[in-house]
Amino acid sequence: MILAQKSFMGSLQDDILGDNMTIKLSDDLVWRGQIKDRTFDDITLLDDPKTFYLGVDCASSDSMTIGNLALFMLARRLLDYGWKTILLVGGATSLIGDPGGKDEERQLKSREQIQANVNGIKSQVEQLFAGQDFTLVDNYDWLKDVGYIEFLRDVGKHYSMTELMQRDYIASRIGEGGTGISYAEFSYSLLQGYDFWHLYKELGVVLQIGGSDQWGNILSGVPLIRKKENAEVNGLSAPLVIDKTTGRKFGKSEAGAIWLDSSKTSVYSFYQFWLNTDDDGVRDYIKIYTLLPKETIEHILSDFDTNPGARLAQKTLAYEVTKIVHGEERADAAKQATNALFGDGAFLELEQDSLEVLRSELGAYKSGDDLTQTLVDAGLASSKTEAARFIGSGAVSVNGQKIDSDNITCLVNGANLLKRGKNSFVIVEHT
């Protein structure tokens, strides 16, 4: 059963779409660094749009991370170039859990837990592709009725154990020092092959895309369809995005993963993550994670090379990705809030949405006329004596204005931005 069918409500803005269409999809994906493995030799096959699918595992959480987002940006590019788009949430396969990239067996979750994860990720997919023409499906709808004997005869019969044992993620688990792998996780790849076969028959899917860590699973469907349907289909993987500073998989911060769910990673923190990307990595991220055309990105990077201190590339990246994930209004609010803290933005002129972003991020404290006591109450000073010393040294500002010992009754009625040093902020409410 198809969960949702989105009607076409327009593609990218005319300027973006127009610029993108001046180059072929295959050339665009190569330029953006979004092609790693493929089952076809001639990359221009991508320039003849047909139907593809991308699946997402829901076993771990009810939210995707920016690692998942990279693949959905790849899917969006195919969609914008005319490919019919099928997006799959793994309500059935998540009950087993993808063993790829895992060193040990997953803990199985209940059907209710998985369904909650599916619902959360489904909502995020709909947000990312709002206004676009796509079909959203859940593989639980067809896999739940497949009998075991039927599966072994229709699917298992067509796989070689020798080939499956050679898959990297299986070999690493059963080799010397490996933690082993259960029959359930060993069979995961066959379930994904079945998905491709089902979607080929029902929706005409001829291409599966995914991350390079999914390559073994992607390959499961190609020979199955060839053997059962005498048809040629293909797979395409994108390289995993690597943080060039740490050498680790991109999307981790000191606090953990960067989530698309604002209750796990706030909109402000999400915006700040992109704003703080390093100068080397931002060149790759702006190509992968935004919908900006090549010409626009090259112009931004040219300006960035001329004046890296202005951080135009990071500012553009932060705004564009936040807009895609959280919407234009929340991206504007995060941008204005950031400008009020670190840029030229005036705090007292903030719109309500931006003020609420800062309240939720920084916290809010009630204040009287005694600013030294307020500094203590807000945790910006350990005592009134220390607070007075901070004020006397010019380390304290209110609403962007430095405060000295002769001018400490400066709070306006309502919300005020109290700052000590370069990076310590709180909101104080004065009446």
PDB file of C-alpha atoms in Angstrom, residues 145-420:
ATOM      1  CA  ASP A 145       2.497 -11.162   4.053  1.00  0.00           C
ATOM      2  CA  VAL A 146       5.445 -13.055   2.526  1.00  0.00           C
ATOM      3  CA  GLY A 147       5.598 -16.656   3.767  1.00  0.00           C
ATOM      4  CA  TYR A 148       8.897 -18.243   4.758  1.00  0.00           C
ATOM      5  CA  ILE A 149       8.715 -21.118   2.260  1.00  0.00           C
ATOM      6  CA  GLU A 150       7.622 -18.697  -0.447  1.00  0.00           C
ATOM      7  CA  PHE A 151      10.562 -16.402   0.357  1.00  0.00           C
ATOM      8  CA  LEU A 152      13.110 -19.228   0.221  1.00  0.00           C
ATOM      9  CA  ARG A 153      11.785 -20.456  -3.123  1.00  0.00           C
ATOM     10  CA  ASP A 154      11.236 -17.078  -4.794  1.00  0.00           C
ATOM     11  CA  VAL A 155      14.240 -15.223  -3.402  1.00  0.00           C
ATOM     12  CA  GLY A 156      16.680 -17.380  -1.437  1.00  0.00           C
ATOM     13  CA  LYS A 157      17.074 -19.852  -4.296  1.00  0.00           C
ATOM     14  CA  HIS A 158      18.673 -17.139  -6.438  1.00  0.00           C
ATOM     15  CA  TYR A 159      21.514 -16.182  -4.063  1.00  0.00           C
ATOM     16  CA  SER A 160      24.899 -17.825  -3.739  1.00  0.00           C
ATOM     17  CA  MET A 161      26.140 -18.327  -0.181  1.00  0.00           C
ATOM     18  CA  THR A 162      29.690 -17.875  -1.442  1.00  0.00           C
ATOM     19  CA  GLU A 163      28.864 -14.434  -2.799  1.00  0.00           C
ATOM     20  CA  LEU A 164      26.981 -13.380   0.328  1.00  0.00           C
ATOM     21  CA  MET A 165      29.812 -14.488   2.627  1.00  0.00           C
ATOM     22  CA  GLN A 166      32.210 -12.270   0.692  1.00  0.00           C
ATOM     23  CA  ARG A 167      30.227  -9.090   1.399  1.00  0.00           C
ATOM     24  CA  ASP A 168      32.485  -6.801   3.439  1.00  0.00           C
ATOM     25  CA  TYR A 169      30.122  -6.278   6.349  1.00  0.00           C
ATOM     26  CA  ILE A 170      29.495 -10.025   6.677  1.00  0.00           C
ATOM     27  CA  ALA A 171      33.131 -11.044   6.255  1.00  0.00           C
ATOM     28  CA  SER A 172      34.218  -8.595   8.952  1.00  0.00           C
ATOM     29  CA  ARG A 173      31.674  -9.973  11.407  1.00  0.00           C
ATOM     30  CA  ILE A 174      32.520 -13.658  10.921  1.00  0.00           C
ATOM     31  CA  GLY A 175      36.260 -13.273  10.389  1.00  0.00           C
ATOM     32  CA  GLU A 176      38.959 -13.441  13.038  1.00  0.00           C
ATOM     33  CA  GLY A 177      38.087 -11.121  15.896  1.00  0.00           C
ATOM     34  CA  GLY A 178      34.560 -10.615  14.578  1.00  0.00           C
ATOM     35  CA  THR A 179      31.534 -10.615  16.872  1.00  0.00           C
ATOM     36  CA  GLY A 180      29.499 -12.940  14.670  1.00  0.00           C
ATOM     37  CA  ILE A 181      26.258 -12.354  12.835  1.00  0.00           C
ATOM     38  CA  SER A 182      22.810 -13.846  13.282  1.00  0.00           C
ATOM     39  CA  TYR A 183      20.858 -15.518  10.514  1.00  0.00           C
ATOM     40  CA  ALA A 184      18.367 -12.631  10.755  1.00  0.00           C
ATOM     41  CA  GLU A 185      20.936  -9.928  10.027  1.00  0.00           C
ATOM     42  CA  PHE A 186      22.659 -12.157   7.476  1.00  0.00           C
ATOM     43  CA  SER A 187      19.329 -12.286   5.588  1.00  0.00           C
ATOM     44  CA  TYR A 188      18.801  -8.520   5.613  1.00  0.00           C
ATOM     45  CA  SER A 189      20.407  -8.119   2.206  1.00  0.00           C
ATOM     46  CA  LEU A 190      17.909 -10.565   0.680  1.00  0.00           C
ATOM     47  CA  LEU A 191      15.005  -8.533   2.037  1.00  0.00           C
ATOM     48  CA  GLN A 192      16.381  -5.444   0.359  1.00  0.00           C
ATOM     49  CA  GLY A 193      16.755  -7.387  -2.870  1.00  0.00           C
ATOM     50  CA  TYR A 194      13.092  -8.378  -2.539  1.00  0.00           C
ATOM     51  CA  ASP A 195      12.149  -4.703  -2.083  1.00  0.00           C
ATOM     52  CA  PHE A 196      13.859  -3.776  -5.350  1.00  0.00           C
ATOM     53  CA  TRP A 197      12.127  -6.656  -7.139  1.00  0.00           C
ATOM     54  CA  HIS A 198       8.733  -5.650  -5.707  1.00  0.00           C
ATOM     55  CA  LEU A 199       9.176  -1.994  -6.667  1.00  0.00           C
ATOM     56  CA  TYR A 200      10.337  -2.991 -10.147  1.00  0.00           C
ATOM     57  CA  LYS A 201       7.174  -5.020 -10.693  1.00  0.00           C
ATOM     58  CA  GLU A 202       4.715  -2.596  -9.065  1.00  0.00           C
ATOM     59  CA  LEU A 203       6.159   0.840  -9.829  1.00  0.00           C
ATOM     60  CA  GLY A 204       8.680   0.312 -12.615  1.00  0.00           C
ATOM     61  CA  VAL A 205      11.765   1.114 -10.510  1.00  0.00           C
ATOM     62  CA  VAL A 206      14.990   0.509 -12.468  1.00  0.00           C
ATOM     63  CA  LEU A 207      17.560   2.245 -10.235  1.00  0.00           C
ATOM     64  CA  GLN A 208      18.310   2.020  -6.527  1.00  0.00           C
ATOM     65  CA  ILE A 209      20.502   4.637  -4.868  1.00  0.00           C
ATOM     66  CA  GLY A 210      22.129   4.662  -1.435  1.00  0.00           C
ATOM     67  CA  GLY A 211      25.305   5.294   0.517  1.00  0.00           C
ATOM     68  CA  SER A 212      28.503   3.440  -0.285  1.00  0.00           C
ATOM     69  CA  ASP A 213      28.108   1.489   2.960  1.00  0.00           C
ATOM     70  CA  GLN A 214      24.916   0.090   1.407  1.00  0.00           C
ATOM     71  CA  TRP A 215      26.571  -1.121  -1.759  1.00  0.00           C
ATOM     72  CA  GLY A 216      26.347  -4.818  -0.879  1.00  0.00           C
ATOM     73  CA  ASN A 217      22.635  -4.476  -0.154  1.00  0.00           C
ATOM     74  CA  ILE A 218      22.052  -2.465  -3.331  1.00  0.00           C
ATOM     75  CA  LEU A 219      23.677  -5.236  -5.348  1.00  0.00           C
ATOM     76  CA  SER A 220      21.197  -7.786  -3.989  1.00  0.00           C
ATOM     77  CA  GLY A 221      18.318  -6.592  -6.125  1.00  0.00           C
ATOM     78  CA  VAL A 222      20.121  -6.264  -9.460  1.00  0.00           C
ATOM     79  CA  PRO A 223      20.824  -9.990 -10.103  1.00  0.00           C
ATOM     80  CA  LEU A 224      17.493 -11.053  -8.573  1.00  0.00           C
ATOM     81  CA  ILE A 225      15.551  -8.964 -11.076  1.00  0.00           C
ATOM     82  CA  ARG A 226      17.771 -10.122 -13.916  1.00  0.00           C
ATOM     83  CA  LYS A 227      17.165 -13.781 -13.037  1.00  0.00           C
ATOM     84  CA  LYS A 228      13.445 -13.549 -12.307  1.00  0.00           C
ATOM     85  CA  GLU A 229      12.354 -10.913 -14.823  1.00  0.00           C
ATOM     86  CA  ASN A 230      15.083 -11.089 -17.465  1.00  0.00           C
ATOM     87  CA  ALA A 231      15.457  -7.328 -17.061  1.00  0.00           C
ATOM     88  CA  GLU A 232      18.387  -5.003 -16.510  1.00  0.00           C
ATOM     89  CA  VAL A 233      18.246  -2.654 -13.535  1.00  0.00           C
ATOM     90  CA  ASN A 234      21.023  -0.717 -11.848  1.00  0.00           C
ATOM     91  CA  GLY A 235      22.444   0.531  -8.590  1.00  0.00           C
ATOM     92  CA  LEU A 236      24.250   3.743  -7.708  1.00  0.00           C
ATOM     93  CA  SER A 237      26.018   4.671  -4.473  1.00  0.00           C
ATOM     94  CA  ALA A 238      27.252   7.985  -3.142  1.00  0.00           C
ATOM     95  CA  PRO A 239      30.435   8.247  -1.064  1.00  0.00           C
ATOM     96  CA  LEU A 240      30.034   8.708   2.665  1.00  0.00           C
ATOM     97  CA  VAL A 241      30.652  12.319   3.648  1.00  0.00           C
ATOM     98  CA  ILE A 242      33.774  12.545   5.777  1.00  0.00           C
ATOM     99  CA  ASP A 243      34.683  15.324   8.187  1.00  0.00           C
ATOM    100  CA  LYS A 244      38.055  16.414   6.846  1.00  0.00           C
ATOM    101  CA  THR A 245      39.108  17.765  10.232  1.00  0.00           C
ATOM    102  CA  THR A 246      38.536  14.558  12.190  1.00  0.00           C
ATOM    103  CA  GLY A 247      38.578  11.951   9.424  1.00  0.00           C
ATOM    104  CA  ARG A 248      35.360  10.495  10.857  1.00  0.00           C
ATOM    105  CA  LYS A 249      31.942  10.073   9.296  1.00  0.00           C
ATOM    106  CA  PHE A 250      30.407  13.513   8.899  1.00  0.00           C
ATOM    107  CA  GLY A 251      27.546  14.584  11.126  1.00  0.00           C
ATOM    108  CA  LYS A 252      28.951  14.087  14.612  1.00  0.00           C
ATOM    109  CA  SER A 253      29.556  16.888  17.078  1.00  0.00           C
ATOM    110  CA  GLU A 254      30.929  16.837  20.598  1.00  0.00           C
ATOM    111  CA  ALA A 255      27.350  16.402  21.793  1.00  0.00           C
ATOM    112  CA  GLY A 256      26.629  13.560  19.361  1.00  0.00           C
ATOM    113  CA  ALA A 257      24.835  13.223  16.035  1.00  0.00           C
ATOM    114  CA  ILE A 258      23.337  16.201  14.212  1.00  0.00           C
ATOM    115  CA  TRP A 259      19.650  15.290  13.902  1.00  0.00           C
ATOM    116  CA  LEU A 260      16.987  16.652  11.583  1.00  0.00           C
ATOM    117  CA  ASP A 261      14.484  16.600  14.454  1.00  0.00           C
ATOM    118  CA  SER A 262      14.534  19.995  16.187  1.00  0.00           C
ATOM    119  CA  SER A 263      13.748  18.372  19.545  1.00  0.00           C
ATOM    120  CA  LYS A 264      17.061  16.456  19.297  1.00  0.00           C
ATOM    121  CA  THR A 265      19.147  19.177  17.636  1.00  0.00           C
ATOM    122  CA  SER A 266      17.627  22.636  18.005  1.00  0.00           C
ATOM    123  CA  VAL A 267      17.232  24.803  14.914  1.00  0.00           C
ATOM    124  CA  TYR A 268      19.779  27.227  16.356  1.00  0.00           C
ATOM    125  CA  SER A 269      22.309  24.450  17.072  1.00  0.00           C
ATOM    126  CA  PHE A 270      21.659  22.979  13.620  1.00  0.00           C
ATOM    127  CA  TYR A 271      22.369  26.363  12.015  1.00  0.00           C
ATOM    128  CA  GLN A 272      25.477  26.851  14.158  1.00  0.00           C
ATOM    129  CA  PHE A 273      26.857  23.428  13.191  1.00  0.00           C
ATOM    130  CA  TRP A 274      26.936  24.395   9.526  1.00  0.00           C
ATOM    131  CA  LEU A 275      28.134  27.920  10.281  1.00  0.00           C
ATOM    132  CA  ASN A 276      31.143  26.492  12.114  1.00  0.00           C
ATOM    133  CA  THR A 277      32.282  24.069   9.411  1.00  0.00           C
ATOM    134  CA  ASP A 278      35.955  24.348   8.520  1.00  0.00           C
ATOM    135  CA  ASP A 279      37.206  26.197   5.448  1.00  0.00           C
ATOM    136  CA  ASP A 280      38.324  23.018   3.686  1.00  0.00           C
ATOM    137  CA  GLY A 281      35.174  20.976   4.247  1.00  0.00           C
ATOM    138  CA  VAL A 282      32.704  23.713   3.375  1.00  0.00           C
ATOM    139  CA  ARG A 283      33.712  23.455  -0.290  1.00  0.00           C
ATOM    140  CA  ASP A 284      32.334  19.907  -0.406  1.00  0.00           C
ATOM    141  CA  TYR A 285      29.353  20.431   1.891  1.00  0.00           C
ATOM    142  CA  ILE A 286      27.905  23.360  -0.042  1.00  0.00           C
ATOM    143  CA  LYS A 287      27.830  21.202  -3.181  1.00  0.00           C
ATOM    144  CA  ILE A 288      26.245  18.200  -1.473  1.00  0.00           C
ATOM    145  CA  TYR A 289      23.825  19.797   0.965  1.00  0.00           C
ATOM    146  CA  THR A 290      22.324  22.720  -0.937  1.00  0.00           C
ATOM    147  CA  LEU A 291      20.127  23.058  -3.999  1.00  0.00           C
ATOM    148  CA  LEU A 292      22.159  25.969  -5.311  1.00  0.00           C
ATOM    149  CA  PRO A 293      23.332  25.543  -8.925  1.00  0.00           C
ATOM    150  CA  LYS A 294      26.945  25.111  -9.913  1.00  0.00           C
ATOM    151  CA  GLU A 295      27.304  28.659 -11.212  1.00  0.00           C
ATOM    152  CA  THR A 296      26.060  30.171  -7.948  1.00  0.00           C
ATOM    153  CA  ILE A 297      28.258  27.922  -5.799  1.00  0.00           C
ATOM    154  CA  GLU A 298      31.345  28.696  -7.862  1.00  0.00           C
ATOM    155  CA  HIS A 299      30.662  32.425  -7.448  1.00  0.00           C
ATOM    156  CA  ILE A 300      30.273  31.994  -3.673  1.00  0.00           C
ATOM    157  CA  LEU A 301      33.494  29.990  -3.427  1.00  0.00           C
ATOM    158  CA  SER A 302      35.337  32.566  -5.511  1.00  0.00           C
ATOM    159  CA  ASP A 303      34.263  35.315  -3.115  1.00  0.00           C
ATOM    160  CA  PHE A 304      35.165  33.028  -0.215  1.00  0.00           C
ATOM    161  CA  ASP A 305      38.698  32.539  -1.579  1.00  0.00           C
ATOM    162  CA  THR A 306      39.104  36.296  -1.890  1.00  0.00           C
ATOM    163  CA  ASN A 307      37.878  37.029   1.624  1.00  0.00           C
ATOM    164  CA  PRO A 308      37.718  33.849   3.755  1.00  0.00           C
ATOM    165  CA  GLY A 309      37.295  35.892   6.926  1.00  0.00           C
ATOM    166  CA  ALA A 310      33.814  36.954   5.827  1.00  0.00           C
ATOM    167  CA  ARG A 311      32.824  33.242   5.828  1.00  0.00           C
ATOM    168  CA  LEU A 312      30.351  33.689   2.979  1.00  0.00           C
ATOM    169  CA  ALA A 313      30.458  29.974   2.139  1.00  0.00           C
ATOM    170  CA  GLN A 314      29.628  28.920   5.705  1.00  0.00           C
ATOM    171  CA  LYS A 315      26.887  31.529   6.069  1.00  0.00           C
ATOM    172  CA  THR A 316      25.292  30.468   2.793  1.00  0.00           C
ATOM    173  CA  LEU A 317      25.563  26.779   3.673  1.00  0.00           C
ATOM    174  CA  ALA A 318      24.049  27.259   7.137  1.00  0.00           C
ATOM    175  CA  TYR A 319      21.072  29.194   5.831  1.00  0.00           C
ATOM    176  CA  GLU A 320      20.355  26.982   2.831  1.00  0.00           C
ATOM    177  CA  VAL A 321      20.510  23.669   4.719  1.00  0.00           C
ATOM    178  CA  THR A 322      18.443  24.993   7.617  1.00  0.00           C
ATOM    179  CA  LYS A 323      15.855  26.234   5.131  1.00  0.00           C
ATOM    180  CA  ILE A 324      15.634  22.811   3.466  1.00  0.00           C
ATOM    181  CA  VAL A 325      15.287  20.909   6.750  1.00  0.00           C
ATOM    182  CA  HIS A 326      13.315  23.336   8.926  1.00  0.00           C
ATOM    183  CA  GLY A 327      11.679  25.760   6.504  1.00  0.00           C
ATOM    184  CA  GLU A 328      12.381  29.345   5.500  1.00  0.00           C
ATOM    185  CA  GLU A 329      10.822  31.016   8.556  1.00  0.00           C
ATOM    186  CA  ARG A 330      12.889  29.047  11.060  1.00  0.00           C
ATOM    187  CA  ALA A 331      16.037  29.509   8.952  1.00  0.00           C
ATOM    188  CA  ASP A 332      15.430  33.279   8.958  1.00  0.00           C
ATOM    189  CA  ALA A 333      14.917  33.196  12.726  1.00  0.00           C
ATOM    190  CA  ALA A 334      18.165  31.263  13.291  1.00  0.00           C
ATOM    191  CA  LYS A 335      20.060  33.649  11.018  1.00  0.00           C
ATOM    192  CA  GLN A 336      18.703  36.750  12.768  1.00  0.00           C
ATOM    193  CA  ALA A 337      19.376  35.255  16.192  1.00  0.00           C
ATOM    194  CA  THR A 338      22.965  34.477  15.196  1.00  0.00           C
ATOM    195  CA  ASN A 339      23.477  37.988  13.869  1.00  0.00           C
ATOM    196  CA  ALA A 340      22.195  39.409  17.157  1.00  0.00           C
ATOM    197  CA  LEU A 341      24.765  37.373  19.093  1.00  0.00           C
ATOM    198  CA  PHE A 342      27.815  37.500  16.856  1.00  0.00           C
ATOM    199  CA  GLY A 343      27.162  39.930  14.018  1.00  0.00           C
ATOM    200  CA  ASP A 344      25.749  43.367  13.387  1.00  0.00           C
ATOM    201  CA  GLY A 345      22.136  42.504  14.160  1.00  0.00           C
ATOM    202  CA  ALA A 346      20.400  44.602  16.811  1.00  0.00           C
ATOM    203  CA  PHE A 347      18.915  42.456  19.564  1.00  0.00           C
ATOM    204  CA  LEU A 348      16.093  44.878  20.359  1.00  0.00           C
ATOM    205  CA  GLU A 349      14.956  44.747  16.722  1.00  0.00           C
ATOM    206  CA  LEU A 350      14.616  40.952  16.628  1.00  0.00           C
ATOM    207  CA  GLU A 351      11.330  39.540  15.409  1.00  0.00           C
ATOM    208  CA  GLN A 352       9.405  37.342  17.824  1.00  0.00           C
ATOM    209  CA  ASP A 353      10.418  34.076  16.122  1.00  0.00           C
ATOM    210  CA  SER A 354      14.101  34.939  16.426  1.00  0.00           C
ATOM    211  CA  LEU A 355      13.667  35.997  20.041  1.00  0.00           C
ATOM    212  CA  GLU A 356      12.019  32.665  20.842  1.00  0.00           C
ATOM    213  CA  VAL A 357      14.944  30.834  19.227  1.00  0.00           C
ATOM    214  CA  LEU A 358      17.322  32.600  21.615  1.00  0.00           C
ATOM    215  CA  ARG A 359      15.078  32.120  24.642  1.00  0.00           C
ATOM    216  CA  SER A 360      14.942  28.370  24.080  1.00  0.00           C
ATOM    217  CA  GLU A 361      18.685  28.169  23.429  1.00  0.00           C
ATOM    218  CA  LEU A 362      20.097  30.536  26.057  1.00  0.00           C
ATOM    219  CA  GLY A 363      17.471  30.452  28.770  1.00  0.00           C
ATOM    220  CA  ALA A 364      15.731  33.499  30.255  1.00  0.00           C
ATOM    221  CA  TYR A 365      16.148  35.055  33.714  1.00  0.00           C
ATOM    222  CA  LYS A 366      14.156  37.725  35.542  1.00  0.00           C
ATOM    223  CA  SER A 367      16.073  40.851  36.438  1.00  0.00           C
ATOM    224  CA  GLY A 368      15.682  43.904  38.621  1.00  0.00           C
ATOM    225  CA  ASP A 369      17.738  47.083  38.331  1.00  0.00           C
ATOM    226  CA  ASP A 370      20.786  45.564  40.033  1.00  0.00           C
ATOM    227  CA  LEU A 371      22.852  44.334  37.107  1.00  0.00           C
ATOM    228  CA  THR A 372      25.548  42.817  39.306  1.00  0.00           C
ATOM    229  CA  GLN A 373      22.961  40.596  40.979  1.00  0.00           C
ATOM    230  CA  THR A 374      21.542  39.668  37.587  1.00  0.00           C
ATOM    231  CA  LEU A 375      25.000  38.530  36.418  1.00  0.00           C
ATOM    232  CA  VAL A 376      25.223  36.285  39.459  1.00  0.00           C
ATOM    233  CA  ASP A 377      21.676  34.923  39.073  1.00  0.00           C
ATOM    234  CA  ALA A 378      22.311  34.136  35.399  1.00  0.00           C
ATOM    235  CA  GLY A 379      25.537  32.296  36.143  1.00  0.00           C
ATOM    236  CA  LEU A 380      27.788  34.832  34.411  1.00  0.00           C
ATOM    237  CA  ALA A 381      29.576  35.722  37.647  1.00  0.00           C
ATOM    238  CA  SER A 382      30.225  33.854  40.879  1.00  0.00           C
ATOM    239  CA  SER A 383      29.605  36.858  43.132  1.00  0.00           C
ATOM    240  CA  LYS A 384      28.548  40.491  43.002  1.00  0.00           C
ATOM    241  CA  THR A 385      32.182  41.457  43.568  1.00  0.00           C
ATOM    242  CA  GLU A 386      33.249  39.486  40.514  1.00  0.00           C
ATOM    243  CA  ALA A 387      30.316  40.893  38.543  1.00  0.00           C
ATOM    244  CA  ALA A 388      31.397  44.449  39.414  1.00  0.00           C
ATOM    245  CA  ARG A 389      34.933  43.624  38.291  1.00  0.00           C
ATOM    246  CA  PHE A 390      33.623  42.299  34.948  1.00  0.00           C
ATOM    247  CA  ILE A 391      31.585  45.478  34.468  1.00  0.00           C
ATOM    248  CA  GLY A 392      34.502  47.691  35.385  1.00  0.00           C
ATOM    249  CA  SER A 393      36.792  45.983  32.879  1.00  0.00           C
ATOM    250  CA  GLY A 394      34.315  46.445  30.016  1.00  0.00           C
ATOM    251  CA  ALA A 395      33.581  42.721  29.713  1.00  0.00           C
ATOM    252  CA  VAL A 396      29.798  43.122  30.030  1.00  0.00           C
ATOM    253  CA  SER A 397      27.326  44.403  27.467  1.00  0.00           C
ATOM    254  CA  VAL A 398      23.554  44.784  27.386  1.00  0.00           C
ATOM    255  CA  ASN A 399      21.780  44.724  24.038  1.00  0.00           C
ATOM    256  CA  GLY A 400      25.069  45.223  22.231  1.00  0.00           C
ATOM    257  CA  GLN A 401      26.232  48.183  24.317  1.00  0.00           C
ATOM    258  CA  LYS A 402      29.216  47.846  26.652  1.00  0.00           C
ATOM    259  CA  ILE A 403      28.464  48.742  30.271  1.00  0.00           C
ATOM    260  CA  ASP A 404      30.816  50.575  32.630  1.00  0.00           C
ATOM    261  CA  SER A 405      30.607  51.276  36.334  1.00  0.00           C
ATOM    262  CA  ASP A 406      28.828  54.582  35.784  1.00  0.00           C
ATOM    263  CA  ASN A 407      26.050  53.083  33.634  1.00  0.00           C
ATOM    264  CA  ILE A 408      24.659  49.902  35.058  1.00  0.00           C
ATOM    265  CA  THR A 409      20.923  50.699  35.062  1.00  0.00           C
ATOM    266  CA  CYS A 410      20.595  50.110  31.350  1.00  0.00           C
ATOM    267  CA  LEU A 411      18.022  47.324  31.055  1.00  0.00           C
ATOM    268  CA  VAL A 412      14.908  48.092  29.033  1.00  0.00           C
ATOM    269  CA  ASN A 413      11.512  46.710  29.916  1.00  0.00           C
ATOM    270  CA  GLY A 414      11.069  43.258  28.398  1.00  0.00           C
ATOM    271  CA  ALA A 415      13.763  41.027  26.946  1.00  0.00           C
ATOM    272  CA  ASN A 416      17.432  42.049  27.070  1.00  0.00           C
ATOM    273  CA  LEU A 417      20.553  40.337  25.801  1.00  0.00           C
ATOM    274  CA  LEU A 418      23.178  40.169  28.531  1.00  0.00           C
ATOM    275  CA  LYS A 419      26.679  39.230  27.392  1.00  0.00           C
ATOM    276  CA  ARG A 420      29.905  38.615  29.298  1.00  0.00           C
TER     277      ARG A 420
END
